[in-house]
Amino acid sequence: MTQPSAGAIPALNWETKRMESKYYIEFLRDLLSLDEAVRTEASDRVQDFVNLLSGTQARVVGDLIAMLTPHEESRVALEALLHALTDLDGRGKLDDVDLSPLGEIPESVIHVEHREYMEEFAPHIARASNGTAE
């Protein structure tokens, strides 16, 4: 079986099976975009390459997403951010991530589509609030 061309999956370094740093940096920039659609799309992409993230990359992405959530004004983008965290969690990549910023999300912006995510992360938030998180 032949290896796909380098352009087939630009995020993948075939030798290490890791995300290439150029693509990773572009992804981080998209998470910080002023454009709601770009932020939402970037959050949605986490599920596509979660297995390519090194431990450090996953921690940085997780910490960044957690820090962005309390400041996200779009319902859709907030849901995408929370879903991205569940994608990381589903692959065991949230272990070293500080989820305490999720506790700063104003109650007024937590809608029905966000409740399940918030309930899932409640134990992590409580541990961080009690000072028992790393």
PDB file of N, CA and C in Angstrom, residues 15 20 29-31 42 63 74 98 105 111 116 122 132:
ATOM      1  N   GLU A  15       5.990  10.469   9.256  1.00  0.00           N
ATOM      2  CA  GLU A  15       7.055   9.769   9.972  1.00  0.00           C
ATOM      3  C   GLU A  15       6.767   9.664  11.459  1.00  0.00           C
ATOM      4  N   GLU A  20       1.828  18.627  12.301  1.00  0.00           N
ATOM      5  CA  GLU A  20       2.929  19.520  11.941  1.00  0.00           C
ATOM      6  C   GLU A  20       2.727  20.868  12.622  1.00  0.00           C
ATOM      7  N   ARG A  29      -4.325  30.034  15.840  1.00  0.00           N
ATOM      8  CA  ARG A  29      -4.740  31.367  15.374  1.00  0.00           C
ATOM      9  C   ARG A  29      -6.231  31.390  15.054  1.00  0.00           C
ATOM     10  N   ASP A  30      -6.713  30.321  14.435  1.00  0.00           N
ATOM     11  CA  ASP A  30      -8.143  30.260  14.110  1.00  0.00           C
ATOM     12  C   ASP A  30      -9.001  30.248  15.372  1.00  0.00           C
ATOM     13  N   LEU A  31      -8.553  29.576  16.417  1.00  0.00           N
ATOM     14  CA  LEU A  31      -9.294  29.581  17.682  1.00  0.00           C
ATOM     15  C   LEU A  31      -9.413  30.994  18.252  1.00  0.00           C
ATOM     16  N   ALA A  42     -12.808  26.074  13.705  1.00  0.00           N
ATOM     17  CA  ALA A  42     -11.564  25.593  14.331  1.00  0.00           C
ATOM     18  C   ALA A  42     -11.883  24.630  15.472  1.00  0.00           C
ATOM     19  N   ASP A  63      -6.024  24.016  27.403  1.00  0.00           N
ATOM     20  CA  ASP A  63      -5.945  25.203  28.263  1.00  0.00           C
ATOM     21  C   ASP A  63      -6.480  26.437  27.528  1.00  0.00           C
ATOM     22  N   SER A  74     -20.780  33.981  21.353  1.00  0.00           N
ATOM     23  CA  SER A  74     -21.651  33.247  20.432  1.00  0.00           C
ATOM     24  C   SER A  74     -22.078  31.921  21.044  1.00  0.00           C
ATOM     25  N   ASP A  98      -6.194  22.588  32.660  1.00  0.00           N
ATOM     26  CA  ASP A  98      -6.865  23.326  33.726  1.00  0.00           C
ATOM     27  C   ASP A  98      -8.236  23.761  33.225  1.00  0.00           C
ATOM     28  N   ILE A 105     -17.784  30.828  33.283  1.00  0.00           N
ATOM     29  CA  ILE A 105     -18.787  31.092  32.250  1.00  0.00           C
ATOM     30  C   ILE A 105     -20.031  31.633  32.938  1.00  0.00           C
ATOM     31  N   HIS A 111     -26.858  27.845  27.948  1.00  0.00           N
ATOM     32  CA  HIS A 111     -28.179  27.476  27.447  1.00  0.00           C
ATOM     33  C   HIS A 111     -28.310  25.966  27.425  1.00  0.00           C
ATOM     34  N   GLU A 116     -25.294  19.837  29.144  1.00  0.00           N
ATOM     35  CA  GLU A 116     -24.702  18.498  29.244  1.00  0.00           C
ATOM     36  C   GLU A 116     -23.182  18.587  29.360  1.00  0.00           C
ATOM     37  N   ALA A 122     -18.320  19.411  35.416  1.00  0.00           N
ATOM     38  CA  ALA A 122     -18.523  19.915  36.785  1.00  0.00           C
ATOM     39  C   ALA A 122     -17.524  19.337  37.785  1.00  0.00           C
ATOM     40  N   THR A 132      -7.601  21.114  44.319  1.00  0.00           N
ATOM     41  CA  THR A 132      -7.078  19.758  44.235  1.00  0.00           C
ATOM     42  C   THR A 132      -6.654  19.384  42.819  1.00  0.00           C
TER      43      THR A 132
END
